[in-house]
Amino acid sequence: MTRSDLLRYARVHRAAGILGGTLVVALLSAYAGGTRIGLPFGDGLTTGIPFRRDLPMLSAVFLTAAFGGEVAAHEEMGGPALHRLRGAYVGILVVTVCAFSFAVEVLAVGPGLGVVFVRSLLIWFGLATLSVAAFGPRLGWALPLASASPLVWFGPAWWDWTVAPATDPYSWTVAALASAAGAAATAATPWRRRALLRRRRPR
């Protein structure tokens, strides 16, 4: 895998659009993240949730576009070299988006909320990656949206990672588990699953 291979892969897999979309989300959080979204219960905007809490989910869903494209189904059948290339591309994208999202949040509201934004992004990207593996590239939003519902309707609470402090160990454990699960789901390619099944069959 060379740098030119990575650049060609990035051009085909919407790198510019993904980075542009996630940058818009980061800027939107910086300028309007404190705006409260009114909820059906309560007394309107005073009991709503800050816009900033759910914006990392949007960035995470944008990132799943890296798994799509016209040849996504064929790529699933690709060999180890192709999947290493895809893994490197997605990893660089995630690190880049986390870096500029954190930088924008630091400038707008401080490092604490910047860390919370990045942590939420990692959790929702892990869930989005699981959603892609389970339902296909076009439904990367399904599990993140399902996870956001209890946060909106029953939070804030101790398990709500969108409002927990930047150093909260529970939230970081969730981030680690979600990231690991997403990486495992991505690594479980069709040929790897078939190889595992063959090894488990009795002889």
mmCIF file of C-alpha atoms in Angstrom:
data_model
loop_
_atom_site.group_PDB
_atom_site.id
_atom_site.type_symbol
_atom_site.label_atom_id
_atom_site.label_comp_id
_atom_site.label_asym_id
_atom_site.label_seq_id
_atom_site.Cartn_x
_atom_site.Cartn_y
_atom_site.Cartn_z
ATOM 1 C CA MET A 1 0.000 0.000 0.000
ATOM 2 C CA THR A 2 1.506 3.287 -1.142
ATOM 3 C CA ARG A 3 0.534 6.909 -0.649
ATOM 4 C CA SER A 4 -0.731 7.107 -4.222
ATOM 5 C CA ASP A 5 -2.952 4.058 -3.608
ATOM 6 C CA LEU A 6 -4.411 5.786 -0.577
ATOM 7 C CA LEU A 7 -5.007 9.034 -2.450
ATOM 8 C CA ARG A 8 -6.751 7.231 -5.326
ATOM 9 C CA TYR A 9 -8.899 5.304 -2.882
ATOM 10 C CA ALA A 10 -9.788 8.539 -1.055
ATOM 11 C CA ARG A 11 -10.864 10.248 -4.292
ATOM 12 C CA VAL A 12 -13.140 7.348 -5.220
ATOM 13 C CA HIS A 13 -14.590 7.108 -1.701
ATOM 14 C CA ARG A 14 -15.787 10.679 -1.207
ATOM 15 C CA ALA A 15 -13.034 11.983 1.060
ATOM 16 C CA ALA A 16 -13.599 15.606 0.049
ATOM 17 C CA GLY A 17 -17.350 15.402 0.643
ATOM 18 C CA ILE A 18 -16.955 13.651 3.987
ATOM 19 C CA LEU A 19 -14.395 16.129 5.270
ATOM 20 C CA GLY A 20 -16.450 19.055 3.999
ATOM 21 C CA GLY A 21 -19.637 17.777 5.622
ATOM 22 C CA THR A 22 -18.024 17.073 8.979
ATOM 23 C CA LEU A 23 -16.298 20.462 8.945
ATOM 24 C CA VAL A 24 -19.690 22.127 8.446
ATOM 25 C CA VAL A 25 -21.006 20.151 11.434
ATOM 26 C CA ALA A 26 -18.070 21.293 13.578
ATOM 27 C CA LEU A 27 -18.605 24.938 12.592
ATOM 28 C CA LEU A 28 -22.341 24.620 13.214
ATOM 29 C CA SER A 29 -21.604 23.294 16.695
ATOM 30 C CA ALA A 30 -19.210 26.172 17.340
ATOM 31 C CA TYR A 31 -21.659 28.884 16.319
ATOM 32 C CA ALA A 32 -25.044 27.394 17.238
ATOM 33 C CA GLY A 33 -24.255 24.447 19.525
ATOM 34 C CA GLY A 34 -25.617 26.193 22.594
ATOM 35 C CA THR A 35 -29.040 26.696 21.003
ATOM 36 C CA ARG A 36 -31.596 24.526 22.757
ATOM 37 C CA ILE A 37 -33.902 22.223 20.826
ATOM 38 C CA GLY A 38 -37.412 22.300 22.241
ATOM 39 C CA LEU A 39 -38.856 18.947 23.282
ATOM 40 C CA PRO A 40 -42.539 17.893 23.275
ATOM 41 C CA PHE A 41 -42.553 17.737 27.073
ATOM 42 C CA GLY A 42 -41.566 20.540 29.435
ATOM 43 C CA ASP A 43 -41.912 24.253 28.880
ATOM 44 C CA GLY A 44 -40.309 24.655 25.509
ATOM 45 C CA LEU A 45 -36.754 25.799 24.893
ATOM 46 C CA THR A 46 -35.847 26.238 28.563
ATOM 47 C CA THR A 47 -36.001 22.461 29.044
ATOM 48 C CA GLY A 48 -34.696 21.538 25.593
ATOM 49 C CA ILE A 49 -31.329 19.997 24.880
ATOM 50 C CA PRO A 50 -28.378 21.960 23.481
ATOM 51 C CA PHE A 51 -27.904 21.407 19.764
ATOM 52 C CA ARG A 52 -24.261 20.520 20.448
ATOM 53 C CA ARG A 53 -25.168 17.265 22.197
ATOM 54 C CA ASP A 54 -26.436 15.497 19.084
ATOM 55 C CA LEU A 55 -24.266 17.024 16.360
ATOM 56 C CA PRO A 56 -21.440 14.450 16.759
ATOM 57 C CA MET A 57 -23.938 11.812 15.604
ATOM 58 C CA LEU A 58 -24.273 13.678 12.322
ATOM 59 C CA SER A 59 -20.493 13.685 11.859
ATOM 60 C CA ALA A 60 -20.379 9.952 12.608
ATOM 61 C CA VAL A 61 -23.015 9.235 9.967
ATOM 62 C CA PHE A 62 -21.144 11.379 7.435
ATOM 63 C CA LEU A 63 -18.075 9.226 8.094
ATOM 64 C CA THR A 64 -19.927 6.044 7.128
ATOM 65 C CA ALA A 65 -20.033 7.327 3.540
ATOM 66 C CA ALA A 66 -16.474 5.982 3.398
ATOM 67 C CA PHE A 67 -17.964 2.470 3.310
ATOM 68 C CA GLY A 68 -20.305 3.214 0.420
ATOM 69 C CA GLY A 69 -19.827 3.850 -3.269
ATOM 70 C CA GLU A 70 -20.755 2.094 -6.477
ATOM 71 C CA VAL A 71 -18.364 -0.805 -5.908
ATOM 72 C CA ALA A 72 -18.934 -1.270 -2.170
ATOM 73 C CA ALA A 73 -20.451 -4.735 -2.592
ATOM 74 C CA HIS A 74 -17.499 -5.878 -4.704
ATOM 75 C CA GLU A 75 -15.000 -4.453 -2.228
ATOM 76 C CA GLU A 76 -16.497 -6.586 0.532
ATOM 77 C CA MET A 77 -15.257 -9.606 -1.404
ATOM 78 C CA GLY A 78 -11.766 -8.117 -1.773
ATOM 79 C CA GLY A 79 -8.647 -9.598 -0.267
ATOM 80 C CA PRO A 80 -6.524 -8.520 2.708
ATOM 81 C CA ALA A 81 -4.637 -5.800 0.801
ATOM 82 C CA LEU A 82 -7.843 -3.997 -0.146
ATOM 83 C CA HIS A 83 -9.201 -4.196 3.393
ATOM 84 C CA ARG A 84 -5.938 -2.870 4.811
ATOM 85 C CA LEU A 85 -6.243 0.040 2.399
ATOM 86 C CA ARG A 86 -9.830 0.678 3.471
ATOM 87 C CA GLY A 87 -8.884 0.426 7.133
ATOM 88 C CA ALA A 88 -6.068 2.941 6.700
ATOM 89 C CA TYR A 89 -8.361 5.320 4.809
ATOM 90 C CA VAL A 90 -11.142 5.159 7.401
ATOM 91 C CA GLY A 91 -8.659 5.490 10.273
ATOM 92 C CA ILE A 92 -7.079 8.613 8.768
ATOM 93 C CA LEU A 93 -10.525 10.092 8.129
ATOM 94 C CA VAL A 94 -11.658 9.506 11.715
ATOM 95 C CA VAL A 95 -8.473 10.960 13.217
ATOM 96 C CA THR A 96 -8.682 13.996 10.925
ATOM 97 C CA VAL A 97 -12.340 14.672 11.718
ATOM 98 C CA CYS A 98 -11.742 14.236 15.463
ATOM 99 C CA ALA A 99 -8.757 16.605 15.305
ATOM 100 C CA PHE A 100 -10.470 19.503 13.560
ATOM 101 C CA SER A 101 -13.735 18.992 15.470
ATOM 102 C CA PHE A 102 -11.802 19.214 18.734
ATOM 103 C CA ALA A 103 -9.890 22.282 17.546
ATOM 104 C CA VAL A 104 -13.072 24.115 16.536
ATOM 105 C CA GLU A 105 -14.815 23.237 19.825
ATOM 106 C CA VAL A 106 -11.786 24.375 21.841
ATOM 107 C CA LEU A 107 -11.842 27.751 20.120
ATOM 108 C CA ALA A 108 -15.606 28.074 20.598
ATOM 109 C CA VAL A 109 -16.345 26.654 24.053
ATOM 110 C CA GLY A 110 -13.163 25.235 25.574
ATOM 111 C CA PRO A 111 -11.257 21.938 25.737
ATOM 112 C CA GLY A 112 -13.687 20.144 28.063
ATOM 113 C CA LEU A 113 -16.590 20.281 25.626
ATOM 114 C CA GLY A 114 -14.175 19.579 22.799
ATOM 115 C CA VAL A 115 -13.257 16.276 24.420
ATOM 116 C CA VAL A 116 -16.933 15.450 25.003
ATOM 117 C CA PHE A 117 -17.696 16.157 21.331
ATOM 118 C CA VAL A 118 -14.905 13.837 20.166
ATOM 119 C CA ARG A 119 -15.928 11.115 22.627
ATOM 120 C CA SER A 120 -19.531 11.253 21.408
ATOM 121 C CA LEU A 121 -18.322 11.146 17.815
ATOM 122 C CA LEU A 122 -16.279 7.993 18.524
ATOM 123 C CA ILE A 123 -19.205 6.273 20.237
ATOM 124 C CA TRP A 124 -21.637 7.083 17.464
ATOM 125 C CA PHE A 125 -19.137 6.159 14.758
ATOM 126 C CA GLY A 126 -18.662 2.761 16.383
ATOM 127 C CA LEU A 127 -22.431 2.260 16.399
ATOM 128 C CA ALA A 128 -22.703 3.578 12.836
ATOM 129 C CA THR A 129 -20.057 1.092 11.697
ATOM 130 C CA LEU A 130 -22.015 -1.727 13.338
ATOM 131 C CA SER A 131 -25.121 -0.450 11.575
ATOM 132 C CA VAL A 132 -23.320 -0.507 8.218
ATOM 133 C CA ALA A 133 -22.169 -4.075 8.842
ATOM 134 C CA ALA A 134 -25.668 -5.204 9.843
ATOM 135 C CA PHE A 135 -27.887 -3.260 7.454
ATOM 136 C CA GLY A 136 -25.689 -1.931 4.653
ATOM 137 C CA PRO A 137 -23.946 1.381 3.875
ATOM 138 C CA ARG A 138 -27.176 3.310 3.377
ATOM 139 C CA LEU A 139 -28.398 2.577 6.902
ATOM 140 C CA GLY A 140 -25.370 3.687 8.886
ATOM 141 C CA TRP A 141 -27.662 6.099 10.741
ATOM 142 C CA ALA A 142 -29.986 3.410 12.163
ATOM 143 C CA LEU A 143 -28.160 2.369 15.358
ATOM 144 C CA PRO A 144 -26.881 5.877 16.190
ATOM 145 C CA LEU A 145 -30.395 7.267 15.902
ATOM 146 C CA ALA A 146 -31.786 4.437 18.034
ATOM 147 C CA SER A 147 -29.161 5.138 20.709
ATOM 148 C CA ALA A 148 -29.921 8.873 20.688
ATOM 149 C CA SER A 149 -33.593 8.368 21.562
ATOM 150 C CA PRO A 150 -33.062 7.330 25.217
ATOM 151 C CA LEU A 151 -30.470 10.089 25.638
ATOM 152 C CA VAL A 152 -33.018 12.683 24.540
ATOM 153 C CA TRP A 153 -36.084 11.288 26.288
ATOM 154 C CA PHE A 154 -34.576 9.949 29.526
ATOM 155 C CA GLY A 155 -31.415 12.006 29.995
ATOM 156 C CA PRO A 156 -29.470 13.624 31.323
ATOM 157 C CA ALA A 157 -28.392 10.743 33.559
ATOM 158 C CA TRP A 158 -25.170 9.075 34.693
ATOM 159 C CA TRP A 159 -25.090 6.944 31.535
ATOM 160 C CA ASP A 160 -25.569 9.881 29.150
ATOM 161 C CA TRP A 161 -22.163 10.291 27.490
ATOM 162 C CA THR A 162 -23.207 13.559 25.803
ATOM 163 C CA VAL A 163 -23.288 15.438 29.121
ATOM 164 C CA ALA A 164 -20.801 13.449 31.244
ATOM 165 C CA PRO A 165 -17.537 15.230 32.141
ATOM 166 C CA ALA A 166 -14.580 14.885 29.808
ATOM 167 C CA THR A 167 -12.827 12.529 32.253
ATOM 168 C CA ASP A 168 -15.850 10.298 32.975
ATOM 169 C CA PRO A 169 -14.517 6.694 32.957
ATOM 170 C CA TYR A 170 -17.876 5.098 32.127
ATOM 171 C CA SER A 171 -18.281 7.192 28.972
ATOM 172 C CA TRP A 172 -14.757 6.426 27.832
ATOM 173 C CA THR A 173 -15.396 2.728 28.425
ATOM 174 C CA VAL A 174 -18.457 2.976 26.190
ATOM 175 C CA ALA A 175 -16.342 4.782 23.572
ATOM 176 C CA ALA A 176 -13.695 2.038 23.685
ATOM 177 C CA LEU A 177 -16.279 -0.749 23.433
ATOM 178 C CA ALA A 178 -18.181 0.927 20.601
ATOM 179 C CA SER A 179 -14.965 1.577 18.666
ATOM 180 C CA ALA A 180 -13.754 -1.998 19.179
ATOM 181 C CA ALA A 181 -17.120 -3.438 18.127
ATOM 182 C CA GLY A 182 -17.182 -1.275 15.018
ATOM 183 C CA ALA A 183 -13.632 -2.269 14.088
ATOM 184 C CA ALA A 184 -14.446 -5.963 14.604
ATOM 185 C CA ALA A 185 -17.579 -5.678 12.458
ATOM 186 C CA THR A 186 -15.558 -4.049 9.679
ATOM 187 C CA ALA A 187 -12.840 -6.696 9.925
ATOM 188 C CA ALA A 188 -15.396 -9.532 9.693
ATOM 189 C CA THR A 189 -15.323 -9.608 5.906
ATOM 190 C CA PRO A 190 -17.233 -12.327 4.010
ATOM 191 C CA TRP A 191 -14.088 -14.309 3.218
ATOM 192 C CA ARG A 192 -12.958 -14.147 6.852
ATOM 193 C CA ARG A 193 -16.363 -15.351 8.045
ATOM 194 C CA ARG A 194 -16.268 -18.228 5.567
ATOM 195 C CA ALA A 195 -12.758 -19.175 6.681
ATOM 196 C CA LEU A 196 -13.842 -19.155 10.322
ATOM 197 C CA LEU A 197 -16.848 -21.354 9.535
ATOM 198 C CA ARG A 198 -14.679 -23.820 7.679
ATOM 199 C CA ARG A 199 -12.297 -24.105 10.649
ATOM 200 C CA ARG A 200 -15.230 -24.746 12.997
ATOM 201 C CA ARG A 201 -16.806 -27.490 10.903
ATOM 202 C CA PRO A 202 -16.200 -30.982 12.292
ATOM 203 C CA ARG A 203 -13.918 -33.158 10.217
#
